[in-house]
Short mmCIF file of C-alpha atoms in Angstrom, two decimals:
data_model
loop_
_atom_site.label_atom_id
_atom_site.label_comp_id
_atom_site.label_asym_id
_atom_site.label_seq_id
_atom_site.Cartn_x
_atom_site.Cartn_y
_atom_site.Cartn_z
CA MET U 1 -6.01 -62.23 84.00
CA ARG U 2 -5.07 -62.25 80.37
CA THR U 3 -1.43 -61.93 79.39
CA THR U 4 -0.42 -60.95 75.91
CA VAL U 5 2.85 -62.09 74.44
CA PRO U 6 4.33 -59.64 71.96
CA ALA U 7 5.02 -61.07 68.52
CA GLN U 8 8.32 -60.65 66.79
CA ARG U 9 8.34 -59.69 63.16
CA THR U 10 10.85 -61.12 60.76
CA VAL U 11 11.46 -59.42 57.42
CA LEU U 12 11.81 -62.18 54.84
CA GLU U 13 12.21 -60.04 51.70
CA ARG U 14 12.44 -56.40 50.64
CA PHE U 15 11.21 -54.90 47.37
CA PRO U 16 11.69 -51.30 46.17
CA ALA U 17 8.50 -49.25 46.20
CA GLY U 18 9.46 -47.69 42.87
CA HIS U 19 9.16 -51.01 41.04
CA PRO U 20 7.13 -50.66 37.81
CA ARG U 21 4.68 -53.33 39.07
CA GLY U 22 4.27 -51.64 42.45
CA SER U 23 3.74 -54.06 45.32
CA TRP U 24 2.99 -57.06 43.08
CA PRO U 25 6.45 -58.67 43.44
CA ALA U 26 6.14 -58.46 47.23
CA ASP U 27 2.56 -59.79 47.11
CA GLU U 28 3.65 -62.70 44.91
CA ASP U 29 6.54 -63.54 47.25
CA ALA U 30 4.25 -63.40 50.29
CA ALA U 31 1.79 -65.74 48.53
CA ALA U 32 4.60 -68.19 47.77
CA GLN U 33 5.66 -68.09 51.44
CA ARG U 34 2.06 -68.73 52.52
CA ASP U 35 1.90 -71.70 50.13
CA GLN U 36 4.85 -73.12 52.09
CA GLY U 37 2.95 -72.69 55.36
CA ILE U 38 4.58 -69.46 56.56
CA ALA U 39 2.10 -66.80 57.70
CA THR U 40 3.22 -63.64 55.91
CA HIS U 41 1.88 -60.30 54.80
CA VAL U 42 3.19 -57.23 52.99
CA VAL U 43 3.78 -53.88 54.68
CA MET U 44 5.12 -50.59 53.37
CA ASP U 45 8.17 -49.20 55.16
CA LEU U 46 7.92 -45.49 54.46
CA SER U 47 11.33 -44.64 55.89
CA SER U 48 13.16 -46.96 53.47
CA ASP U 49 10.58 -46.67 50.63
CA GLN U 50 10.29 -50.46 50.39
CA PHE U 51 7.62 -53.12 50.52
CA LEU U 52 8.49 -55.72 53.15
CA VAL U 53 7.34 -59.33 53.28
CA VAL U 54 6.91 -59.90 57.02
CA ALA U 55 6.32 -63.06 59.04
CA HIS U 56 5.02 -62.94 62.61
CA THR U 57 6.49 -65.37 65.10
CA PRO U 58 5.50 -65.52 68.78
CA SER U 59 8.11 -64.42 71.30
CA GLN U 60 9.47 -67.09 73.57
#
């Protein structure tokens, strides 16, 4: 039997979607986090109109 453990998401940074460079600031921040060994990616939060830099951490 396989058991899945849900992952928790931690928002590390928020960037306004209306930024003149679009998602680039969020992408650059996520890349810097990855360079430090933190697994991150960028998602769009439609309800707040922001790009979020998100890290996944396993639940304990």
